[in-house]
């Protein structure tokens, strides 16, 4: 996988680490509520669900990181493609069920990283 593809994959991992932090630790704060357009009451009532979502975003970031550091490139590329595919599917599902903005924030960077991996 090319350097641009690896850089794009690292960016996708970083995005998911940021989302994980927002969902797991900052959900009820002013910053977390602003990021997701939440009221304080709704954020408080849904903080456990958000933490669960955040954990899954952390798993995506961990898988992408694993794909970036795996010593065998033929294995590493398979790991990256799998986790980028998961990111794209999750982004599309989120765009359909929650907010179209997720398509741009999550799915599009994943698609770019996948495309860069195959050019």
mmCIF file of C-alpha atoms in Angstrom:
data_model
loop_
_atom_site.group_PDB
_atom_site.id
_atom_site.type_symbol
_atom_site.label_atom_id
_atom_site.label_comp_id
_atom_site.label_asym_id
_atom_site.label_seq_id
_atom_site.Cartn_x
_atom_site.Cartn_y
_atom_site.Cartn_z
ATOM 1 C CA UNK A 1 0.000 0.000 0.000
ATOM 2 C CA UNK A 2 1.315 3.413 -0.956
ATOM 3 C CA UNK A 3 2.330 6.140 1.477
ATOM 4 C CA UNK A 4 -0.739 8.275 0.574
ATOM 5 C CA UNK A 5 -2.999 5.269 1.251
ATOM 6 C CA UNK A 6 -1.333 4.653 4.608
ATOM 7 C CA UNK A 7 -1.604 8.361 5.484
ATOM 8 C CA UNK A 8 -5.296 8.361 4.587
ATOM 9 C CA UNK A 9 -5.806 5.229 6.687
ATOM 10 C CA UNK A 10 -4.030 6.879 9.622
ATOM 11 C CA UNK A 11 -6.310 9.907 9.217
ATOM 12 C CA UNK A 12 -9.392 7.665 9.300
ATOM 13 C CA UNK A 13 -8.034 6.021 12.473
ATOM 14 C CA UNK A 14 -7.452 9.457 14.030
ATOM 15 C CA UNK A 15 -11.008 10.532 13.162
ATOM 16 C CA UNK A 16 -12.341 7.442 14.906
ATOM 17 C CA UNK A 17 -10.191 8.034 17.979
ATOM 18 C CA UNK A 18 -11.615 11.559 18.151
ATOM 19 C CA UNK A 19 -15.177 10.249 17.760
ATOM 20 C CA UNK A 20 -14.472 7.645 20.448
ATOM 21 C CA UNK A 21 -13.307 10.366 22.850
ATOM 22 C CA UNK A 22 -16.359 12.503 22.097
ATOM 23 C CA UNK A 23 -18.767 9.623 22.595
ATOM 24 C CA UNK A 24 -17.138 7.957 25.598
ATOM 25 C CA UNK A 25 -15.806 10.879 27.608
ATOM 26 C CA UNK A 26 -17.208 14.176 26.313
ATOM 27 C CA UNK A 27 -20.805 13.253 25.421
ATOM 28 C CA UNK A 28 -22.404 15.303 28.204
ATOM 29 C CA UNK A 29 -19.970 18.225 28.022
ATOM 30 C CA UNK A 30 -20.631 21.401 26.072
ATOM 31 C CA UNK A 31 -18.150 20.284 23.407
ATOM 32 C CA UNK A 32 -19.719 16.841 23.034
ATOM 33 C CA UNK A 33 -23.255 18.199 22.914
ATOM 34 C CA UNK A 34 -22.274 20.764 20.304
ATOM 35 C CA UNK A 35 -20.545 18.153 18.124
ATOM 36 C CA UNK A 36 -23.692 16.032 18.005
ATOM 37 C CA UNK A 37 -26.339 18.749 18.363
ATOM 38 C CA UNK A 38 -27.692 17.436 21.676
ATOM 39 C CA UNK A 39 -29.562 18.978 24.550
ATOM 40 C CA UNK A 40 -28.098 18.485 28.015
ATOM 41 C CA UNK A 41 -31.073 16.353 29.027
ATOM 42 C CA UNK A 42 -30.833 14.074 25.983
ATOM 43 C CA UNK A 43 -27.061 13.722 26.377
ATOM 44 C CA UNK A 44 -27.457 12.705 30.007
ATOM 45 C CA UNK A 45 -30.137 10.142 29.176
ATOM 46 C CA UNK A 46 -28.104 8.595 26.340
ATOM 47 C CA UNK A 47 -24.575 8.701 27.734
ATOM 48 C CA UNK A 48 -24.375 4.922 28.244
ATOM 49 C CA UNK A 49 -25.449 4.257 24.656
ATOM 50 C CA UNK A 50 -22.964 6.837 23.412
ATOM 51 C CA UNK A 51 -20.147 5.230 25.392
ATOM 52 C CA UNK A 52 -20.992 1.923 23.739
ATOM 53 C CA UNK A 53 -20.861 3.563 20.292
ATOM 54 C CA UNK A 54 -17.562 5.146 21.242
ATOM 55 C CA UNK A 55 -16.107 1.789 22.169
ATOM 56 C CA UNK A 56 -16.936 0.455 18.698
ATOM 57 C CA UNK A 57 -15.296 3.487 17.096
ATOM 58 C CA UNK A 58 -12.241 2.721 19.213
ATOM 59 C CA UNK A 59 -12.234 -0.844 17.870
ATOM 60 C CA UNK A 60 -12.286 0.518 14.314
ATOM 61 C CA UNK A 61 -9.336 2.796 15.092
ATOM 62 C CA UNK A 62 -7.443 -0.073 16.746
ATOM 63 C CA UNK A 63 -7.990 -2.318 13.727
ATOM 64 C CA UNK A 64 -6.783 0.381 11.347
ATOM 65 C CA UNK A 65 -3.746 0.953 13.546
ATOM 66 C CA UNK A 66 -3.038 -2.781 13.546
ATOM 67 C CA UNK A 67 -3.204 -2.765 9.762
ATOM 68 C CA UNK A 68 -0.721 0.091 9.648
ATOM 69 C CA UNK A 69 1.881 -1.587 11.867
ATOM 70 C CA UNK A 70 1.551 -5.256 10.930
ATOM 71 C CA UNK A 71 4.985 -6.413 9.713
ATOM 72 C CA UNK A 72 3.739 -8.511 6.784
ATOM 73 C CA UNK A 73 2.420 -6.168 4.113
ATOM 74 C CA UNK A 74 0.307 -8.846 2.431
ATOM 75 C CA UNK A 75 -1.505 -9.360 5.769
ATOM 76 C CA UNK A 76 -1.505 -5.666 6.698
ATOM 77 C CA UNK A 77 -3.309 -4.663 3.513
ATOM 78 C CA UNK A 78 -6.048 -7.217 4.180
ATOM 79 C CA UNK A 79 -6.514 -5.877 7.709
ATOM 80 C CA UNK A 80 -6.681 -2.294 6.452
ATOM 81 C CA UNK A 81 -9.165 -3.151 3.696
ATOM 82 C CA UNK A 82 -11.395 -5.028 6.141
ATOM 83 C CA UNK A 83 -11.477 -2.230 8.719
ATOM 84 C CA UNK A 84 -11.841 0.515 6.107
ATOM 85 C CA UNK A 85 -14.758 -1.455 4.673
ATOM 86 C CA UNK A 86 -16.299 -1.571 8.158
ATOM 87 C CA UNK A 87 -15.846 2.198 8.454
ATOM 88 C CA UNK A 88 -17.562 2.783 5.107
ATOM 89 C CA UNK A 89 -20.490 0.502 5.951
ATOM 90 C CA UNK A 90 -20.882 2.100 9.393
ATOM 91 C CA UNK A 91 -20.718 5.559 7.821
ATOM 92 C CA UNK A 92 -23.399 4.726 5.255
ATOM 93 C CA UNK A 93 -25.626 3.179 7.914
ATOM 94 C CA UNK A 94 -25.134 6.203 10.162
ATOM 95 C CA UNK A 95 -25.952 8.559 7.303
ATOM 96 C CA UNK A 96 -29.174 6.693 6.571
ATOM 97 C CA UNK A 97 -30.288 6.289 10.192
ATOM 98 C CA UNK A 98 -28.865 9.255 12.108
ATOM 99 C CA UNK A 99 -27.324 12.145 10.145
ATOM 100 C CA UNK A 100 -26.266 12.642 6.543
ATOM 101 C CA UNK A 101 -23.198 14.448 7.878
ATOM 102 C CA UNK A 102 -21.793 11.052 8.895
ATOM 103 C CA UNK A 103 -21.434 10.220 5.210
ATOM 104 C CA UNK A 104 -18.885 13.014 4.845
ATOM 105 C CA UNK A 105 -17.185 12.670 8.229
ATOM 106 C CA UNK A 106 -16.812 8.876 8.320
ATOM 107 C CA UNK A 107 -17.694 7.137 5.055
ATOM 108 C CA UNK A 108 -15.990 9.490 2.583
ATOM 109 C CA UNK A 109 -12.546 9.388 4.260
ATOM 110 C CA UNK A 110 -12.829 5.590 4.373
ATOM 111 C CA UNK A 111 -13.667 5.430 0.676
ATOM 112 C CA UNK A 112 -10.739 7.738 -0.168
ATOM 113 C CA UNK A 113 -8.342 5.568 1.839
ATOM 114 C CA UNK A 114 -9.662 2.419 0.120
ATOM 115 C CA UNK A 115 -9.357 3.946 -3.348
ATOM 116 C CA UNK A 116 -5.821 5.150 -2.620
ATOM 117 C CA UNK A 117 -4.969 1.605 -1.564
ATOM 118 C CA UNK A 118 -5.872 0.257 -4.980
ATOM 119 C CA UNK A 119 -4.295 2.883 -7.269
#
